[in-house]
Tab-separated table of C-alpha atoms in Angstrom:
chain	number	residue	atom	x	y	z
A	1	UNK	CA	-130.313	14.750	145.198
A	2	UNK	CA	-130.810	14.358	148.932
A	3	UNK	CA	-132.198	11.437	150.653
A	4	UNK	CA	-131.568	9.092	153.720
A	5	UNK	CA	-128.086	8.033	154.780
A	6	UNK	CA	-127.983	5.022	157.087
A	7	UNK	CA	-124.801	4.832	159.182
A	8	UNK	CA	-124.033	1.780	161.337
A	9	UNK	CA	-121.507	2.017	164.224
A	10	UNK	CA	-122.594	5.591	164.382
A	11	UNK	CA	-121.091	6.378	167.691
A	12	UNK	CA	-117.564	5.108	166.631
A	13	UNK	CA	-114.289	7.131	166.435
A	14	UNK	CA	-114.700	7.696	162.778
A	15	UNK	CA	-118.463	7.920	162.615
A	16	UNK	CA	-118.826	10.696	165.036
A	17	UNK	CA	-116.780	13.333	163.182
A	18	UNK	CA	-118.218	11.962	159.965
A	19	UNK	CA	-121.808	12.777	161.118
A	20	UNK	CA	-120.461	16.278	162.102
A	21	UNK	CA	-119.185	16.667	158.629
A	22	UNK	CA	-122.316	15.509	157.033
A	23	UNK	CA	-124.557	17.782	159.003
A	24	UNK	CA	-122.280	20.756	158.303
A	25	UNK	CA	-121.747	20.432	154.584
A	26	UNK	CA	-124.606	18.184	153.501
A	27	UNK	CA	-127.539	19.404	155.796
A	28	UNK	CA	-130.298	18.425	153.314
A	29	UNK	CA	-129.754	14.757	154.030
A	30	UNK	CA	-131.730	12.689	156.457
A	31	UNK	CA	-129.339	10.606	158.802
A	32	UNK	CA	-130.430	7.498	160.392
A	33	UNK	CA	-127.750	6.555	162.967
A	34	UNK	CA	-127.689	3.051	164.160
A	35	UNK	CA	-125.829	2.030	167.359
A	36	UNK	CA	-125.675	-0.994	169.594
A	37	UNK	CA	-126.621	0.926	172.830
A	38	UNK	CA	-128.707	3.998	172.531
A	39	UNK	CA	-128.881	4.668	176.325
A	40	UNK	CA	-127.266	7.815	178.020
A	41	UNK	CA	-125.050	5.549	179.982
A	42	UNK	CA	-122.934	4.908	176.900
A	43	UNK	CA	-120.236	7.411	176.734
A	44	UNK	CA	-119.810	7.176	172.960
A	45	UNK	CA	-123.613	7.656	172.358
A	46	UNK	CA	-123.522	10.805	174.509
A	47	UNK	CA	-120.652	12.101	172.287
A	48	UNK	CA	-122.907	11.311	169.294
A	49	UNK	CA	-125.935	13.226	170.877
A	50	UNK	CA	-123.516	16.115	171.671
A	51	UNK	CA	-122.408	16.245	167.927
A	52	UNK	CA	-125.906	16.205	166.752
A	53	UNK	CA	-127.005	19.050	169.293
A	54	UNK	CA	-124.483	21.272	167.521
A	55	UNK	CA	-126.703	21.169	164.439
A	56	UNK	CA	-130.103	22.126	165.551
A	57	UNK	CA	-133.020	21.363	163.038
A	58	UNK	CA	-130.855	18.581	161.419
A	59	UNK	CA	-132.856	15.496	160.183
A	60	UNK	CA	-131.258	12.838	162.404
A	61	UNK	CA	-132.567	9.989	164.456
A	62	UNK	CA	-130.722	7.470	166.484
A	63	UNK	CA	-131.793	3.793	166.247
A	64	UNK	CA	-130.722	0.680	168.224
A	65	UNK	CA	-129.201	-2.047	166.223
A	66	UNK	CA	-127.084	-4.958	167.179
A	67	UNK	CA	-125.456	-6.448	164.269
A	68	UNK	CA	-124.762	-9.619	166.168
A	69	UNK	CA	-128.372	-10.427	166.042
A	70	UNK	CA	-129.652	-11.163	162.553
A	71	UNK	CA	-133.294	-11.125	163.756
A	72	UNK	CA	-132.641	-7.486	164.765
A	73	UNK	CA	-131.101	-6.568	161.488
A	74	UNK	CA	-134.065	-7.814	159.490
A	75	UNK	CA	-136.347	-6.138	161.973
A	76	UNK	CA	-134.393	-2.717	161.425
A	77	UNK	CA	-134.616	-3.279	157.612
A	78	UNK	CA	-138.359	-3.761	157.928
A	79	UNK	CA	-138.718	-0.754	159.886
A	80	UNK	CA	-136.734	1.501	157.476
A	81	UNK	CA	-138.757	0.018	154.408
A	82	UNK	CA	-141.900	0.781	156.171
A	83	UNK	CA	-140.763	4.279	156.925
A	84	UNK	CA	-139.852	4.896	153.418
A	85	UNK	CA	-143.057	3.592	151.981
A	86	UNK	CA	-145.126	5.570	154.279
A	87	UNK	CA	-143.037	8.794	153.283
A	88	UNK	CA	-141.696	9.414	156.838
A	89	UNK	CA	-138.293	8.905	155.644
A	90	UNK	CA	-136.910	9.817	152.078
A	91	UNK	CA	-135.709	7.130	149.799
A	92	UNK	CA	-132.022	6.086	150.497
A	93	UNK	CA	-129.164	7.925	149.172
A	94	UNK	CA	-126.394	5.792	150.952
A	95	UNK	CA	-125.626	2.992	153.223
A	96	UNK	CA	-122.503	3.655	155.213
A	97	UNK	CA	-121.470	0.152	156.696
A	98	UNK	CA	-119.045	1.456	159.399
A	99	UNK	CA	-119.613	-0.842	162.336
A	100	UNK	CA	-117.077	-3.561	163.138
A	101	UNK	CA	-115.928	-6.010	165.803
A	102	UNK	CA	-112.739	-7.541	166.865
A	103	UNK	CA	-111.508	-9.208	169.985
A	104	UNK	CA	-107.714	-9.718	170.375
A	105	UNK	CA	-107.956	-10.953	173.967
A	106	UNK	CA	-110.088	-14.124	173.752
A	107	UNK	CA	-110.601	-17.237	171.657
A	108	UNK	CA	-113.229	-17.587	168.945
A	109	UNK	CA	-116.686	-15.973	169.771
A	110	UNK	CA	-119.779	-16.959	168.130
A	111	UNK	CA	-123.004	-14.883	168.034
A	112	UNK	CA	-126.410	-16.206	168.974
A	113	UNK	CA	-126.879	-17.046	165.331
A	114	UNK	CA	-123.802	-19.346	165.578
A	115	UNK	CA	-121.371	-17.387	163.365
A	116	UNK	CA	-118.066	-16.101	164.181
A	117	UNK	CA	-118.718	-12.762	165.743
A	118	UNK	CA	-116.220	-10.589	163.674
A	119	UNK	CA	-117.483	-12.142	160.333
A	120	UNK	CA	-121.214	-11.626	161.295
A	121	UNK	CA	-120.828	-8.022	162.435
A	122	UNK	CA	-118.365	-6.831	159.619
A	123	UNK	CA	-119.789	-8.833	156.652
A	124	UNK	CA	-122.915	-11.028	157.178
A	125	UNK	CA	-125.090	-8.441	158.949
A	126	UNK	CA	-124.155	-5.554	156.484
A	127	UNK	CA	-124.838	-7.917	153.534
A	128	UNK	CA	-128.353	-8.683	154.942
A	129	UNK	CA	-129.043	-4.946	155.439
A	130	UNK	CA	-127.887	-3.986	152.014
A	131	UNK	CA	-129.663	-6.654	150.249
A	132	UNK	CA	-133.006	-6.049	152.154
A	133	UNK	CA	-132.746	-2.131	151.330
A	134	UNK	CA	-131.619	-2.162	147.607
A	135	UNK	CA	-135.267	-1.675	146.425
A	136	UNK	CA	-135.554	1.579	148.400
A	137	UNK	CA	-132.959	3.772	147.170
A	138	UNK	CA	-133.717	7.098	145.356
A	139	UNK	CA	-134.689	6.750	141.707
A	140	UNK	CA	-131.339	8.463	140.859
A	141	UNK	CA	-129.337	5.775	142.520
A	142	UNK	CA	-126.987	5.998	145.453
A	143	UNK	CA	-124.027	4.358	147.058
A	144	UNK	CA	-123.072	1.704	149.352
A	145	UNK	CA	-119.776	2.240	151.423
A	146	UNK	CA	-118.103	-0.766	152.899
A	147	UNK	CA	-115.069	-0.496	155.145
A	148	UNK	CA	-111.947	-2.386	154.481
A	149	UNK	CA	-108.467	-2.317	155.939
A	150	UNK	CA	-104.849	-3.116	154.869
A	151	UNK	CA	-105.309	-6.205	157.037
A	152	UNK	CA	-107.318	-7.912	154.365
A	153	UNK	CA	-104.079	-8.149	152.304
A	154	UNK	CA	-101.661	-10.708	153.588
A	155	UNK	CA	-98.365	-9.216	154.813
A	156	UNK	CA	-99.410	-5.735	154.907
A	157	UNK	CA	-100.473	-5.070	158.512
A	158	UNK	CA	-97.950	-5.189	161.262
A	159	UNK	CA	-100.264	-7.010	163.711
A	160	UNK	CA	-100.561	-9.958	161.352
A	161	UNK	CA	-99.123	-13.348	162.597
A	162	UNK	CA	-101.526	-15.511	160.517
A	163	UNK	CA	-102.408	-14.387	156.954
A	164	UNK	CA	-106.007	-13.939	156.148
A	165	UNK	CA	-107.623	-16.253	153.561
A	166	UNK	CA	-111.161	-17.583	152.356
A	167	UNK	CA	-111.065	-21.319	153.094
A	168	UNK	CA	-112.402	-23.687	150.410
A	169	UNK	CA	-114.884	-24.963	152.938
A	170	UNK	CA	-116.798	-21.659	153.743
A	171	UNK	CA	-118.578	-23.010	156.776
A	172	UNK	CA	-115.131	-22.992	158.384
A	173	UNK	CA	-115.193	-19.293	157.873
A	174	UNK	CA	-118.571	-18.793	159.397
A	175	UNK	CA	-118.448	-21.316	161.999
A	176	UNK	CA	-114.749	-22.123	162.797
A	177	UNK	CA	-113.770	-24.616	165.298
A	178	UNK	CA	-111.408	-23.890	168.247
A	179	UNK	CA	-108.307	-21.866	167.464
A	180	UNK	CA	-105.603	-24.255	166.256
A	181	UNK	CA	-102.976	-22.519	168.508
A	182	UNK	CA	-103.514	-20.548	171.981
A	183	UNK	CA	-102.716	-17.134	170.400
A	184	UNK	CA	-105.713	-14.603	171.132
A	185	UNK	CA	-103.894	-11.717	169.519
A	186	UNK	CA	-102.757	-13.388	166.400
A	187	UNK	CA	-105.961	-15.563	165.836
A	188	UNK	CA	-108.091	-12.720	166.844
A	189	UNK	CA	-106.604	-10.384	164.305
A	190	UNK	CA	-106.810	-13.030	161.684
A	191	UNK	CA	-110.511	-13.358	162.157
A	192	UNK	CA	-110.878	-9.684	161.771
A	193	UNK	CA	-108.762	-9.615	158.722
A	194	UNK	CA	-110.651	-12.561	157.127
A	195	UNK	CA	-113.860	-10.682	157.730
A	196	UNK	CA	-112.448	-7.568	155.850
A	197	UNK	CA	-111.223	-9.901	153.120
A	198	UNK	CA	-114.738	-11.236	152.758
A	199	UNK	CA	-116.630	-7.915	152.603
A	200	UNK	CA	-114.180	-6.930	149.861
A	201	UNK	CA	-114.655	-9.934	147.738
A	202	UNK	CA	-118.372	-9.895	148.100
A	203	UNK	CA	-118.444	-6.110	147.070
A	204	UNK	CA	-117.290	-7.036	143.692
A	205	UNK	CA	-119.937	-9.553	143.172
A	206	UNK	CA	-122.557	-7.080	144.493
A	207	UNK	CA	-121.465	-4.491	141.887
A	208	UNK	CA	-121.759	-7.169	139.198
A	209	UNK	CA	-125.394	-7.953	140.191
A	210	UNK	CA	-126.367	-4.401	140.473
A	211	UNK	CA	-125.096	-3.647	137.030
A	212	UNK	CA	-127.195	-6.491	135.550
A	213	UNK	CA	-130.491	-5.028	137.032
A	214	UNK	CA	-131.620	-1.998	134.889
A	215	UNK	CA	-133.281	-0.397	137.886
A	216	UNK	CA	-130.324	-0.785	140.196
A	217	UNK	CA	-127.414	0.210	137.816
A	218	UNK	CA	-127.037	3.648	139.442
A	219	UNK	CA	-126.307	2.124	142.807
A	220	UNK	CA	-122.587	1.732	143.097
A	221	UNK	CA	-120.678	-0.122	145.801
A	222	UNK	CA	-117.386	0.812	147.125
A	223	UNK	CA	-114.963	-0.553	149.685
A	224	UNK	CA	-112.640	1.889	151.272
A	225	UNK	CA	-109.342	1.431	153.452
A	226	UNK	CA	-109.775	4.678	155.434
A	227	UNK	CA	-106.127	4.514	156.505
A	228	UNK	CA	-104.411	3.650	159.660
A	229	UNK	CA	-106.352	5.664	162.520
A	230	UNK	CA	-103.949	6.403	165.148
A	231	UNK	CA	-106.585	7.693	167.441
A	232	UNK	CA	-109.168	4.937	166.970
A	233	UNK	CA	-110.961	3.567	169.879
A	234	UNK	CA	-110.484	0.171	168.223
A	235	UNK	CA	-106.842	0.240	169.490
A	236	UNK	CA	-108.006	0.379	173.105
A	237	UNK	CA	-111.031	-1.974	172.900
A	238	UNK	CA	-110.689	-5.848	173.290
A	239	UNK	CA	-106.921	-5.420	172.991
A	240	UNK	CA	-104.050	-6.609	175.103
A	241	UNK	CA	-102.411	-4.026	177.293
A	242	UNK	CA	-99.334	-3.811	174.920
A	243	UNK	CA	-101.550	-2.555	172.064
A	244	UNK	CA	-103.348	-0.052	174.369
A	245	UNK	CA	-100.084	1.258	175.564
A	246	UNK	CA	-98.809	1.822	171.932
A	247	UNK	CA	-101.922	3.455	170.903
A	248	UNK	CA	-101.697	5.942	173.655
A	249	UNK	CA	-97.901	6.680	173.905
A	250	UNK	CA	-96.598	5.842	170.330
A	251	UNK	CA	-99.126	6.078	167.641
A	252	UNK	CA	-100.917	9.057	168.689
A	253	UNK	CA	-97.941	11.326	169.852
A	254	UNK	CA	-95.606	10.159	166.983
A	255	UNK	CA	-98.159	10.408	164.234
A	256	UNK	CA	-96.328	13.044	162.251
A	257	UNK	CA	-93.242	10.793	162.346
A	258	UNK	CA	-95.006	7.545	161.638
A	259	UNK	CA	-96.582	8.998	158.604
A	260	UNK	CA	-93.348	9.102	156.750
A	261	UNK	CA	-93.312	5.291	157.068
A	262	UNK	CA	-96.982	4.795	156.601
A	263	UNK	CA	-98.592	7.540	154.470
A	264	UNK	CA	-101.994	6.323	155.203
A	265	UNK	CA	-101.636	7.158	159.014
A	266	UNK	CA	-104.038	9.865	160.091
A	267	UNK	CA	-106.740	10.724	162.400
A	268	UNK	CA	-110.328	9.560	162.424
A	269	UNK	CA	-111.542	13.109	161.636
A	270	UNK	CA	-109.364	13.169	158.433
A	271	UNK	CA	-110.640	9.931	157.230
A	272	UNK	CA	-114.209	10.863	157.979
A	273	UNK	CA	-114.307	13.602	155.418
A	274	UNK	CA	-113.504	11.156	152.724
A	275	UNK	CA	-115.994	8.576	153.728
A	276	UNK	CA	-118.777	11.109	153.841
A	277	UNK	CA	-117.862	12.678	150.455
A	278	UNK	CA	-117.952	8.958	148.946
A	279	UNK	CA	-121.264	8.204	150.503
A	280	UNK	CA	-122.853	11.411	148.895
A	281	UNK	CA	-121.104	10.792	145.685
A	282	UNK	CA	-119.378	14.184	146.007
A	283	UNK	CA	-116.235	12.402	144.814
A	284	UNK	CA	-116.090	9.537	142.269
A	285	UNK	CA	-119.725	9.818	141.717
A	286	UNK	CA	-120.164	6.752	139.299
A	287	UNK	CA	-117.152	4.703	140.329
A	288	UNK	CA	-116.967	1.232	141.915
A	289	UNK	CA	-114.445	-0.894	143.533
A	290	UNK	CA	-111.693	-0.450	146.143
A	291	UNK	CA	-110.185	2.573	147.394
A	292	UNK	CA	-107.239	3.389	149.629
A	293	UNK	CA	-108.402	6.663	151.028
A	294	UNK	CA	-109.662	8.385	147.967
A	295	UNK	CA	-107.533	6.748	145.536
A	296	UNK	CA	-108.551	3.795	143.385
A	297	UNK	CA	-106.406	0.710	144.470
A	298	UNK	CA	-105.976	-2.908	143.930
A	299	UNK	CA	-107.409	-5.151	146.717
A	300	UNK	CA	-105.942	-8.417	147.815
A	301	UNK	CA	-105.410	-10.873	144.931
A	302	UNK	CA	-107.795	-13.600	146.669
A	303	UNK	CA	-110.443	-10.994	146.704
A	304	UNK	CA	-110.381	-10.402	143.134
A	305	UNK	CA	-110.863	-14.161	142.142
A	306	UNK	CA	-114.160	-14.668	140.388
A	307	UNK	CA	-114.746	-18.159	141.846
A	308	UNK	CA	-114.039	-17.023	145.289
A	309	UNK	CA	-116.378	-14.020	144.945
A	310	UNK	CA	-119.205	-16.187	143.601
A	311	UNK	CA	-118.851	-18.914	146.227
A	312	UNK	CA	-118.848	-16.305	148.975
A	313	UNK	CA	-121.878	-14.646	147.325
A	314	UNK	CA	-123.946	-17.631	147.559
A	315	UNK	CA	-122.955	-18.646	150.962
A	316	UNK	CA	-123.650	-15.158	152.306
A	317	UNK	CA	-127.285	-15.383	150.939
A	318	UNK	CA	-127.606	-18.367	153.217
A	319	UNK	CA	-125.864	-16.944	156.276
A	320	UNK	CA	-127.832	-13.553	155.892
A	321	UNK	CA	-131.306	-15.193	155.557
A	322	UNK	CA	-131.805	-13.433	152.050
A	323	UNK	CA	-134.471	-15.060	149.971
A	324	UNK	CA	-135.970	-14.126	146.735
A	325	UNK	CA	-138.948	-12.800	148.733
A	326	UNK	CA	-136.959	-10.250	150.741
A	327	UNK	CA	-134.607	-8.664	148.186
A	328	UNK	CA	-135.191	-7.148	144.803
A	329	UNK	CA	-131.842	-8.461	143.560
A	330	UNK	CA	-133.408	-11.452	141.902
A	331	UNK	CA	-130.467	-12.324	139.754
A	332	UNK	CA	-128.601	-12.939	142.827
A	333	UNK	CA	-130.095	-16.349	142.913
A	334	UNK	CA	-129.304	-17.521	139.385
């Protein structure tokens, strides 16, 4: 079964080799590649186009999508739905929700929609996209791939200064006030980790609702920690000089040695193979849940609390502008 695979953040460090792997090993799929900046002035988008050019005849298209703008997310979903209905795109096989945002150099940033930016890009916008498109998967089902990180588990990441958590008052997660302490690195990383925690907790609720809908039971959602990616551009974007230095002169050259201390440390290209194979269900075809690389794993205890999952589920519907009229997952509102 082939079909359409949507990849967000398609010009990222992991996505570009993932697309190369997809077009090489699974050429029957149609790839819809979403990036924030489609212009030739963006170096990363140029690299993406160069990767696609190595596969003449591939069924790919690049689309602009700014996940920090919920109106743009819903418009993108409308466009995909229209194309599938008209037959210009095959039904969906997978949504690969790769895009992310962090800022470790500035205080809390809000999007134009009024939400904390890391949370909106990583969690809210992807939830909106998934829930809008669930009714347009292939009849044989498909897969939703969400991206997590060891950062979502308190105490597991060396950059953590303030543990991630889901506050009882969820509005403080979506629209936090000023940082309680002037620490851009520590608080910025906490915001990123909270967003990763939110998307994992939400994933469990999504799987329950999918399993309750007879027509959607063959769609499975997984959240993957792809590993510690020593060559990721994230370590050089919106980061303090110290972290940029460590990325270039410690993490990358010493990766073979550091792997003894952190077995998940690897390159983006290595991780990209796992991600694509999960997306096309070449591995773990019927499985759901949390993975570290390709191994089933436990996620953070808070993410597995049913009450937390359900409260976050209901609040996410509100944040993402999902109604009974724009999703087929009707039991989501019971």
